[in-house]
Amino acid sequence: MKPKLVVFTGAGISAESGIKTFRDSDGLWEEFNINDVATPQAWNKNKALVLDFYNKRRKQVLEAKPNNAHQALVTLEKKYDVHIITQNIDDLHERAGSKKVLHLHGEIIKSRSTTDSSLIYPIKGMELNIGDRCTRGSQLRPHIVWFGEQVPEMENAYLIAEKADIFMVVGTSLAVYPAAGLIDYTPRGIPKYLIDPGDVKVNGITNLTIIKEKAGIGLSMLAEKLLASTT
Ligand code: APR
């Protein structure tokens, strides 16, 4: 059986594809107020503004391409049972060819019913608009986990992390919980890697190697090393 490699990714892995991160100096949360566009209250107050914000994000994602970091994770599938747990709402891991991708914070290319959360649809084209309805007749919302909402996939993510043989963290500020706590669910003894050009605060994590590089270069180097290792 292949060793299980669990990779926890954030906005930084898509930065080199031209998609803005959230908390860097040119990040989205510098430009927009979270409370205006990414909460249930924002949706109740101004649906058009929220839809417009995500329509712009969707356009950027659809125009972007996977980068070397996404590709490096695909090459690791030759030797490892790779599970990606991503906070990203883009589909660049899937488009690169990764087979097992769990989205914690939703998916920009999908919409969801506002009366029945099990009704999830692919969005045709770039936009979701006022008047777009589910099969039960209610307004569709972006299939995104907003601030203040439950993270329905979190339990599944814990189950995957608990069984990791190797764990990687790539391109996340680890600022948003519960996702940021995932590393605490990994087995203590396993090798862990963190790839990020910034200073990410991590305390009390055993066996952690920090690679202070952008994801493209850092992940390509690490993938090469892991693929060449005999263990
Ligand atoms: N390669 C790797 N990491 C990078 C790169 C790069 N080229 N460029 C920037 N980074 C790093 C930054 O140093 C930072 O640590 O990516 C991280 C981005 O952090 P955030 O913007 O906070 O993004 P993320 O951690 O994914 O945010 C978590 O917050 O608002 C939300 O729901 C949204 O899923 C998101 C969550």
mmCIF file with all atom_site columns, N, CA and C in Angstrom, residues 9-67:
data_model
loop_
_atom_site.group_PDB
_atom_site.id
_atom_site.type_symbol
_atom_site.label_atom_id
_atom_site.label_alt_id
_atom_site.label_comp_id
_atom_site.label_asym_id
_atom_site.label_entity_id
_atom_site.label_seq_id
_atom_site.pdbx_PDB_ins_code
_atom_site.Cartn_x
_atom_site.Cartn_y
_atom_site.Cartn_z
_atom_site.occupancy
_atom_site.B_iso_or_equiv
_atom_site.pdbx_formal_charge
_atom_site.auth_seq_id
_atom_site.auth_comp_id
_atom_site.auth_asym_id
_atom_site.auth_atom_id
_atom_site.pdbx_PDB_model_num
ATOM 1   N N  . THR A 1 9  ? -3.809  22.776 1.913   1.00 0.00 ? 9  THR A N  1
ATOM 2   C CA . THR A 1 9  ? -3.422  23.940 1.116   1.00 0.00 ? 9  THR A CA 1
ATOM 3   C C  . THR A 1 9  ? -4.302  25.163 1.389   1.00 0.00 ? 9  THR A C  1
ATOM 4   N N  . GLY A 1 10 ? -3.704  26.325 1.127   1.00 0.00 ? 10 GLY A N  1
ATOM 5   C CA . GLY A 1 10 ? -4.419  27.589 1.260   1.00 0.00 ? 10 GLY A CA 1
ATOM 6   C C  . GLY A 1 10 ? -4.156  28.465 0.044   1.00 0.00 ? 10 GLY A C  1
ATOM 7   N N  . ALA A 1 11 ? -4.617  29.694 0.133   1.00 0.00 ? 11 ALA A N  1
ATOM 8   C CA . ALA A 1 11 ? -4.580  30.607 -1.015  1.00 0.00 ? 11 ALA A CA 1
ATOM 9   C C  . ALA A 1 11 ? -3.198  30.736 -1.643  1.00 0.00 ? 11 ALA A C  1
ATOM 10  N N  . GLY A 1 12 ? -2.134  30.586 -0.834  1.00 0.00 ? 12 GLY A N  1
ATOM 11  C CA . GLY A 1 12 ? -0.772  30.759 -1.343  1.00 0.00 ? 12 GLY A CA 1
ATOM 12  C C  . GLY A 1 12 ? -0.418  29.796 -2.462  1.00 0.00 ? 12 GLY A C  1
ATOM 13  N N  . ILE A 1 13 ? -1.032  28.621 -2.494  1.00 0.00 ? 13 ILE A N  1
ATOM 14  C CA . ILE A 1 13 ? -0.663  27.665 -3.555  1.00 0.00 ? 13 ILE A CA 1
ATOM 15  C C  . ILE A 1 13 ? -1.192  28.129 -4.908  1.00 0.00 ? 13 ILE A C  1
ATOM 16  N N  . SER A 1 14 ? -2.219  28.960 -4.900  1.00 0.00 ? 14 SER A N  1
ATOM 17  C CA . SER A 1 14 ? -2.782  29.460 -6.170  1.00 0.00 ? 14 SER A CA 1
ATOM 18  C C  . SER A 1 14 ? -2.263  30.855 -6.521  1.00 0.00 ? 14 SER A C  1
ATOM 19  N N  . ALA A 1 15 ? -1.415  31.425 -5.646  1.00 0.00 ? 15 ALA A N  1
ATOM 20  C CA . ALA A 1 15 ? -0.942  32.798 -5.875  1.00 0.00 ? 15 ALA A CA 1
ATOM 21  C C  . ALA A 1 15 ? -0.180  32.906 -7.196  1.00 0.00 ? 15 ALA A C  1
ATOM 22  N N  . GLU A 1 16 ? 0.652   31.899 -7.482  1.00 0.00 ? 16 GLU A N  1
ATOM 23  C CA . GLU A 1 16 ? 1.432   31.945 -8.727  1.00 0.00 ? 16 GLU A CA 1
ATOM 24  C C  . GLU A 1 16 ? 0.588   31.639 -9.971  1.00 0.00 ? 16 GLU A C  1
ATOM 25  N N  . SER A 1 17 ? -0.677  31.331 -9.759  1.00 0.00 ? 17 SER A N  1
ATOM 26  C CA . SER A 1 17 ? -1.623  31.233 -10.889 1.00 0.00 ? 17 SER A CA 1
ATOM 27  C C  . SER A 1 17 ? -2.331  32.569 -11.097 1.00 0.00 ? 17 SER A C  1
ATOM 28  N N  . GLY A 1 18 ? -1.985  33.562 -10.272 1.00 0.00 ? 18 GLY A N  1
ATOM 29  C CA . GLY A 1 18 ? -2.563  34.893 -10.429 1.00 0.00 ? 18 GLY A CA 1
ATOM 30  C C  . GLY A 1 18 ? -3.821  35.128 -9.601  1.00 0.00 ? 18 GLY A C  1
ATOM 31  N N  . ILE A 1 19 ? -4.102  34.221 -8.680  1.00 0.00 ? 19 ILE A N  1
ATOM 32  C CA . ILE A 1 19 ? -5.292  34.410 -7.821  1.00 0.00 ? 19 ILE A CA 1
ATOM 33  C C  . ILE A 1 19 ? -4.830  35.030 -6.506  1.00 0.00 ? 19 ILE A C  1
ATOM 34  N N  . LYS A 1 20 ? -5.477  36.124 -6.127  1.00 0.00 ? 20 LYS A N  1
ATOM 35  C CA . LYS A 1 20 ? -5.036  36.844 -4.932  1.00 0.00 ? 20 LYS A CA 1
ATOM 36  C C  . LYS A 1 20 ? -5.253  36.043 -3.658  1.00 0.00 ? 20 LYS A C  1
ATOM 37  N N  . THR A 1 21 ? -4.328  36.172 -2.711  1.00 0.00 ? 21 THR A N  1
ATOM 38  C CA . THR A 1 21 ? -4.542  35.598 -1.385  1.00 0.00 ? 21 THR A CA 1
ATOM 39  C C  . THR A 1 21 ? -5.470  36.544 -0.613  1.00 0.00 ? 21 THR A C  1
ATOM 40  N N  . PHE A 1 22 ? -5.722  36.227 0.643   1.00 0.00 ? 22 PHE A N  1
ATOM 41  C CA . PHE A 1 22 ? -6.648  37.046 1.433   1.00 0.00 ? 22 PHE A CA 1
ATOM 42  C C  . PHE A 1 22 ? -5.931  38.055 2.322   1.00 0.00 ? 22 PHE A C  1
ATOM 43  N N  . ARG A 1 23 ? -4.842  37.597 2.981   1.00 0.00 ? 23 ARG A N  1
ATOM 44  C CA . ARG A 1 23 ? -4.259  38.415 4.050   1.00 0.00 ? 23 ARG A CA 1
ATOM 45  C C  . ARG A 1 23 ? -2.884  38.961 3.737   1.00 0.00 ? 23 ARG A C  1
ATOM 46  N N  . ASP A 1 24 ? -2.379  38.747 2.514   1.00 0.00 ? 24 ASP A N  1
ATOM 47  C CA . ASP A 1 24 ? -1.123  39.408 2.153   1.00 0.00 ? 24 ASP A CA 1
ATOM 48  C C  . ASP A 1 24 ? -1.416  40.890 1.942   1.00 0.00 ? 24 ASP A C  1
ATOM 49  N N  . SER A 1 25 ? -0.348  41.704 1.747   1.00 0.00 ? 25 SER A N  1
ATOM 50  C CA . SER A 1 25 ? -0.571  43.152 1.684   1.00 0.00 ? 25 SER A CA 1
ATOM 51  C C  . SER A 1 25 ? -1.452  43.546 0.490   1.00 0.00 ? 25 SER A C  1
ATOM 52  N N  . ASP A 1 26 ? -1.424  42.739 -0.589  1.00 0.00 ? 26 ASP A N  1
ATOM 53  C CA . ASP A 1 26 ? -2.311  43.032 -1.723  1.00 0.00 ? 26 ASP A CA 1
ATOM 54  C C  . ASP A 1 26 ? -3.518  42.085 -1.721  1.00 0.00 ? 26 ASP A C  1
ATOM 55  N N  . GLY A 1 27 ? -3.814  41.523 -0.551  1.00 0.00 ? 27 GLY A N  1
ATOM 56  C CA . GLY A 1 27 ? -4.849  40.488 -0.465  1.00 0.00 ? 27 GLY A CA 1
ATOM 57  C C  . GLY A 1 27 ? -6.277  41.015 -0.549  1.00 0.00 ? 27 GLY A C  1
ATOM 58  N N  . LEU A 1 28 ? -7.201  40.072 -0.776  1.00 0.00 ? 28 LEU A N  1
ATOM 59  C CA . LEU A 1 28 ? -8.616  40.441 -0.959  1.00 0.00 ? 28 LEU A CA 1
ATOM 60  C C  . LEU A 1 28 ? -9.217  41.144 0.255   1.00 0.00 ? 28 LEU A C  1
ATOM 61  N N  . TRP A 1 29 ? -8.798  40.717 1.449   1.00 0.00 ? 29 TRP A N  1
ATOM 62  C CA . TRP A 1 29 ? -9.397  41.341 2.649   1.00 0.00 ? 29 TRP A CA 1
ATOM 63  C C  . TRP A 1 29 ? -8.800  42.719 2.955   1.00 0.00 ? 29 TRP A C  1
ATOM 64  N N  . GLU A 1 30 ? -7.840  43.159 2.136   1.00 0.00 ? 30 GLU A N  1
ATOM 65  C CA . GLU A 1 30 ? -7.402  44.564 2.194   1.00 0.00 ? 30 GLU A CA 1
ATOM 66  C C  . GLU A 1 30 ? -8.357  45.414 1.364   1.00 0.00 ? 30 GLU A C  1
ATOM 67  N N  . GLU A 1 31 ? -8.901  44.800 0.319   1.00 0.00 ? 31 GLU A N  1
ATOM 68  C CA . GLU A 1 31 ? -9.738  45.525 -0.644  1.00 0.00 ? 31 GLU A CA 1
ATOM 69  C C  . GLU A 1 31 ? -11.223 45.493 -0.251  1.00 0.00 ? 31 GLU A C  1
ATOM 70  N N  . PHE A 1 32 ? -11.644 44.370 0.328   1.00 0.00 ? 32 PHE A N  1
ATOM 71  C CA . PHE A 1 32 ? -13.059 44.184 0.664   1.00 0.00 ? 32 PHE A CA 1
ATOM 72  C C  . PHE A 1 32 ? -13.197 43.941 2.160   1.00 0.00 ? 32 PHE A C  1
ATOM 73  N N  . ASN A 1 33 ? -14.384 44.308 2.678   1.00 0.00 ? 33 ASN A N  1
ATOM 74  C CA . ASN A 1 33 ? -14.669 44.041 4.079   1.00 0.00 ? 33 ASN A CA 1
ATOM 75  C C  . ASN A 1 33 ? -15.386 42.693 4.169   1.00 0.00 ? 33 ASN A C  1
ATOM 76  N N  . ILE A 1 34 ? -14.818 41.783 4.962   1.00 0.00 ? 34 ILE A N  1
ATOM 77  C CA . ILE A 1 34 ? -15.411 40.447 5.121   1.00 0.00 ? 34 ILE A CA 1
ATOM 78  C C  . ILE A 1 34 ? -16.902 40.552 5.425   1.00 0.00 ? 34 ILE A C  1
ATOM 79  N N  . ASN A 1 35 ? -17.254 41.491 6.295   1.00 0.00 ? 35 ASN A N  1
ATOM 80  C CA . ASN A 1 35 ? -18.660 41.606 6.728   1.00 0.00 ? 35 ASN A CA 1
ATOM 81  C C  . ASN A 1 35 ? -19.604 42.067 5.627   1.00 0.00 ? 35 ASN A C  1
ATOM 82  N N  . ASP A 1 36 ? -19.041 42.629 4.555   1.00 0.00 ? 36 ASP A N  1
ATOM 83  C CA . ASP A 1 36 ? -19.891 43.072 3.437   1.00 0.00 ? 36 ASP A CA 1
ATOM 84  C C  . ASP A 1 36 ? -20.147 41.956 2.426   1.00 0.00 ? 36 ASP A C  1
ATOM 85  N N  . VAL A 1 37 ? -19.246 40.980 2.367   1.00 0.00 ? 37 VAL A N  1
ATOM 86  C CA . VAL A 1 37 ? -19.337 40.009 1.253   1.00 0.00 ? 37 VAL A CA 1
ATOM 87  C C  . VAL A 1 37 ? -19.254 38.536 1.646   1.00 0.00 ? 37 VAL A C  1
ATOM 88  N N  . ALA A 1 38 ? -18.846 38.233 2.859   1.00 0.00 ? 38 ALA A N  1
ATOM 89  C CA . ALA A 1 38 ? -18.565 36.818 3.145   1.00 0.00 ? 38 ALA A CA 1
ATOM 90  C C  . ALA A 1 38 ? -19.176 36.330 4.465   1.00 0.00 ? 38 ALA A C  1
ATOM 91  N N  . THR A 1 39 ? -20.371 36.790 4.752   1.00 0.00 ? 39 THR A N  1
ATOM 92  C CA . THR A 1 39 ? -21.086 36.311 5.953   1.00 0.00 ? 39 THR A CA 1
ATOM 93  C C  . THR A 1 39 ? -22.565 36.105 5.592   1.00 0.00 ? 39 THR A C  1
ATOM 94  N N  . PRO A 1 40 ? -23.276 35.299 6.375   1.00 0.00 ? 40 PRO A N  1
ATOM 95  C CA . PRO A 1 40 ? -24.722 35.154 6.138   1.00 0.00 ? 40 PRO A CA 1
ATOM 96  C C  . PRO A 1 40 ? -25.441 36.500 6.272   1.00 0.00 ? 40 PRO A C  1
ATOM 97  N N  . GLN A 1 41 ? -24.955 37.369 7.157   1.00 0.00 ? 41 GLN A N  1
ATOM 98  C CA . GLN A 1 41 ? -25.573 38.686 7.335   1.00 0.00 ? 41 GLN A CA 1
ATOM 99  C C  . GLN A 1 41 ? -25.415 39.531 6.073   1.00 0.00 ? 41 GLN A C  1
ATOM 100 N N  . ALA A 1 42 ? -24.243 39.429 5.457   1.00 0.00 ? 42 ALA A N  1
ATOM 101 C CA . ALA A 1 42 ? -24.014 40.183 4.214   1.00 0.00 ? 42 ALA A CA 1
ATOM 102 C C  . ALA A 1 42 ? -24.990 39.714 3.144   1.00 0.00 ? 42 ALA A C  1
ATOM 103 N N  . TRP A 1 43 ? -25.187 38.401 3.069   1.00 0.00 ? 43 TRP A N  1
ATOM 104 C CA . TRP A 1 43 ? -26.115 37.818 2.087   1.00 0.00 ? 43 TRP A CA 1
ATOM 105 C C  . TRP A 1 43 ? -27.538 38.333 2.334   1.00 0.00 ? 43 TRP A C  1
ATOM 106 N N  . ASN A 1 44 ? -27.943 38.354 3.587   1.00 0.00 ? 44 ASN A N  1
ATOM 107 C CA . ASN A 1 44 ? -29.305 38.822 3.904   1.00 0.00 ? 44 ASN A CA 1
ATOM 108 C C  . ASN A 1 44 ? -29.470 40.304 3.586   1.00 0.00 ? 44 ASN A C  1
ATOM 109 N N  . LYS A 1 45 ? -28.388 41.047 3.751   1.00 0.00 ? 45 LYS A N  1
ATOM 110 C CA . LYS A 1 45 ? -28.467 42.505 3.561   1.00 0.00 ? 45 LYS A CA 1
ATOM 111 C C  . LYS A 1 45 ? -28.400 42.901 2.093   1.00 0.00 ? 45 LYS A C  1
ATOM 112 N N  . ASN A 1 46 ? -27.493 42.283 1.331   1.00 0.00 ? 46 ASN A N  1
ATOM 113 C CA . ASN A 1 46 ? -27.283 42.742 -0.044  1.00 0.00 ? 46 ASN A CA 1
ATOM 114 C C  . ASN A 1 46 ? -26.799 41.581 -0.929  1.00 0.00 ? 46 ASN A C  1
ATOM 115 N N  . LYS A 1 47 ? -27.757 40.807 -1.408  1.00 0.00 ? 47 LYS A N  1
ATOM 116 C CA . LYS A 1 47 ? -27.424 39.608 -2.199  1.00 0.00 ? 47 LYS A CA 1
ATOM 117 C C  . LYS A 1 47 ? -26.663 39.980 -3.477  1.00 0.00 ? 47 LYS A C  1
ATOM 118 N N  . ALA A 1 48 ? -27.052 41.088 -4.095  1.00 0.00 ? 48 ALA A N  1
ATOM 119 C CA . ALA A 1 48 ? -26.421 41.480 -5.365  1.00 0.00 ? 48 ALA A CA 1
ATOM 120 C C  . ALA A 1 48 ? -24.923 41.743 -5.153  1.00 0.00 ? 48 ALA A C  1
ATOM 121 N N  . LEU A 1 49 ? -24.590 42.406 -4.050  1.00 0.00 ? 49 LEU A N  1
ATOM 122 C CA . LEU A 1 49 ? -23.186 42.716 -3.763  1.00 0.00 ? 49 LEU A CA 1
ATOM 123 C C  . LEU A 1 49 ? -22.379 41.432 -3.532  1.00 0.00 ? 49 LEU A C  1
ATOM 124 N N  . VAL A 1 50 ? -22.964 40.504 -2.784  1.00 0.00 ? 50 VAL A N  1
ATOM 125 C CA . VAL A 1 50 ? -22.285 39.234 -2.499  1.00 0.00 ? 50 VAL A CA 1
ATOM 126 C C  . VAL A 1 50 ? -22.107 38.447 -3.801  1.00 0.00 ? 50 VAL A C  1
ATOM 127 N N  . LEU A 1 51 ? -23.165 38.381 -4.607  1.00 0.00 ? 51 LEU A N  1
ATOM 128 C CA . LEU A 1 51 ? -23.076 37.636 -5.877  1.00 0.00 ? 51 LEU A CA 1
ATOM 129 C C  . LEU A 1 51 ? -22.023 38.262 -6.787  1.00 0.00 ? 51 LEU A C  1
ATOM 130 N N  . ASP A 1 52 ? -21.987 39.581 -6.820  1.00 0.00 ? 52 ASP A N  1
ATOM 131 C CA . ASP A 1 52 ? -21.014 40.277 -7.657  1.00 0.00 ? 52 ASP A CA 1
ATOM 132 C C  . ASP A 1 52 ? -19.575 39.952 -7.209  1.00 0.00 ? 52 ASP A C  1
ATOM 133 N N  . PHE A 1 53 ? -19.357 39.969 -5.904  1.00 0.00 ? 53 PHE A N  1
ATOM 134 C CA . PHE A 1 53 ? -18.027 39.644 -5.366  1.00 0.00 ? 53 PHE A CA 1
ATOM 135 C C  . PHE A 1 53 ? -17.599 38.250 -5.829  1.00 0.00 ? 53 PHE A C  1
ATOM 136 N N  . TYR A 1 54 ? -18.484 37.265 -5.685  1.00 0.00 ? 54 TYR A N  1
ATOM 137 C CA . TYR A 1 54 ? -18.112 35.902 -6.079  1.00 0.00 ? 54 TYR A CA 1
ATOM 138 C C  . TYR A 1 54 ? -18.095 35.718 -7.593  1.00 0.00 ? 54 TYR A C  1
ATOM 139 N N  . ASN A 1 55 ? -18.905 36.483 -8.324  1.00 0.00 ? 55 ASN A N  1
ATOM 140 C CA . ASN A 1 55 ? -18.830 36.408 -9.795  1.00 0.00 ? 55 ASN A CA 1
ATOM 141 C C  . ASN A 1 55 ? -17.447 36.842 -10.272 1.00 0.00 ? 55 ASN A C  1
ATOM 142 N N  . LYS A 1 56 ? -16.904 37.878 -9.622  1.00 0.00 ? 56 LYS A N  1
ATOM 143 C CA . LYS A 1 56 ? -15.551 38.352 -9.991  1.00 0.00 ? 56 LYS A CA 1
ATOM 144 C C  . LYS A 1 56 ? -14.502 37.296 -9.643  1.00 0.00 ? 56 LYS A C  1
ATOM 145 N N  . ARG A 1 57 ? -14.659 36.692 -8.475  1.00 0.00 ? 57 ARG A N  1
ATOM 146 C CA . ARG A 1 57 ? -13.708 35.626 -8.073  1.00 0.00 ? 57 ARG A CA 1
ATOM 147 C C  . ARG A 1 57 ? -13.777 34.464 -9.068  1.00 0.00 ? 57 ARG A C  1
ATOM 148 N N  . ARG A 1 58 ? -15.005 34.094 -9.469  1.00 0.00 ? 58 ARG A N  1
ATOM 149 C CA . ARG A 1 58 ? -15.187 32.962 -10.391 1.00 0.00 ? 58 ARG A CA 1
ATOM 150 C C  . ARG A 1 58 ? -14.511 33.248 -11.731 1.00 0.00 ? 58 ARG A C  1
ATOM 151 N N  . LYS A 1 59 ? -14.679 34.477 -12.222 1.00 0.00 ? 59 LYS A N  1
ATOM 152 C CA . LYS A 1 59 ? -14.079 34.844 -13.510 1.00 0.00 ? 59 LYS A CA 1
ATOM 153 C C  . LYS A 1 59 ? -12.554 34.651 -13.431 1.00 0.00 ? 59 LYS A C  1
ATOM 154 N N  . GLN A 1 60 ? -11.968 35.149 -12.334 1.00 0.00 ? 60 GLN A N  1
ATOM 155 C CA . GLN A 1 60 ? -10.511 35.014 -12.172 1.00 0.00 ? 60 GLN A CA 1
ATOM 156 C C  . GLN A 1 60 ? -10.081 33.558 -12.133 1.00 0.00 ? 60 GLN A C  1
ATOM 157 N N  . VAL A 1 61 ? -10.854 32.752 -11.420 1.00 0.00 ? 61 VAL A N  1
ATOM 158 C CA . VAL A 1 61 ? -10.502 31.327 -11.301 1.00 0.00 ? 61 VAL A CA 1
ATOM 159 C C  . VAL A 1 61 ? -10.597 30.649 -12.663 1.00 0.00 ? 61 VAL A C  1
ATOM 160 N N  . LEU A 1 62 ? -11.672 30.937 -13.391 1.00 0.00 ? 62 LEU A N  1
ATOM 161 C CA . LEU A 1 62 ? -11.859 30.269 -14.687 1.00 0.00 ? 62 LEU A CA 1
ATOM 162 C C  . LEU A 1 62 ? -10.784 30.683 -15.692 1.00 0.00 ? 62 LEU A C  1
ATOM 163 N N  . GLU A 1 63 ? -10.244 31.881 -15.512 1.00 0.00 ? 63 GLU A N  1
ATOM 164 C CA . GLU A 1 63 ? -9.191  32.342 -16.420 1.00 0.00 ? 63 GLU A CA 1
ATOM 165 C C  . GLU A 1 63 ? -7.790  31.878 -15.995 1.00 0.00 ? 63 GLU A C  1
ATOM 166 N N  . ALA A 1 64 ? -7.692  31.357 -14.770 1.00 0.00 ? 64 ALA A N  1
ATOM 167 C CA . ALA A 1 64 ? -6.376  30.949 -14.250 1.00 0.00 ? 64 ALA A CA 1
ATOM 168 C C  . ALA A 1 64 ? -6.058  29.507 -14.626 1.00 0.00 ? 64 ALA A C  1
ATOM 169 N N  . LYS A 1 65 ? -4.766  29.203 -14.530 1.00 0.00 ? 65 LYS A N  1
ATOM 170 C CA . LYS A 1 65 ? -4.333  27.824 -14.825 1.00 0.00 ? 65 LYS A CA 1
ATOM 171 C C  . LYS A 1 65 ? -3.548  27.283 -13.626 1.00 0.00 ? 65 LYS A C  1
ATOM 172 N N  . PRO A 1 66 ? -3.586  25.961 -13.435 1.00 0.00 ? 66 PRO A N  1
ATOM 173 C CA . PRO A 1 66 ? -2.775  25.385 -12.355 1.00 0.00 ? 66 PRO A CA 1
ATOM 174 C C  . PRO A 1 66 ? -1.300  25.722 -12.564 1.00 0.00 ? 66 PRO A C  1
ATOM 175 N N  . ASN A 1 67 ? -0.545  25.837 -11.471 1.00 0.00 ? 67 ASN A N  1
ATOM 176 C CA . ASN A 1 67 ? 0.879   26.171 -11.584 1.00 0.00 ? 67 ASN A CA 1
ATOM 177 C C  . ASN A 1 67 ? 1.748   24.976 -11.163 1.00 0.00 ? 67 ASN A C  1
#
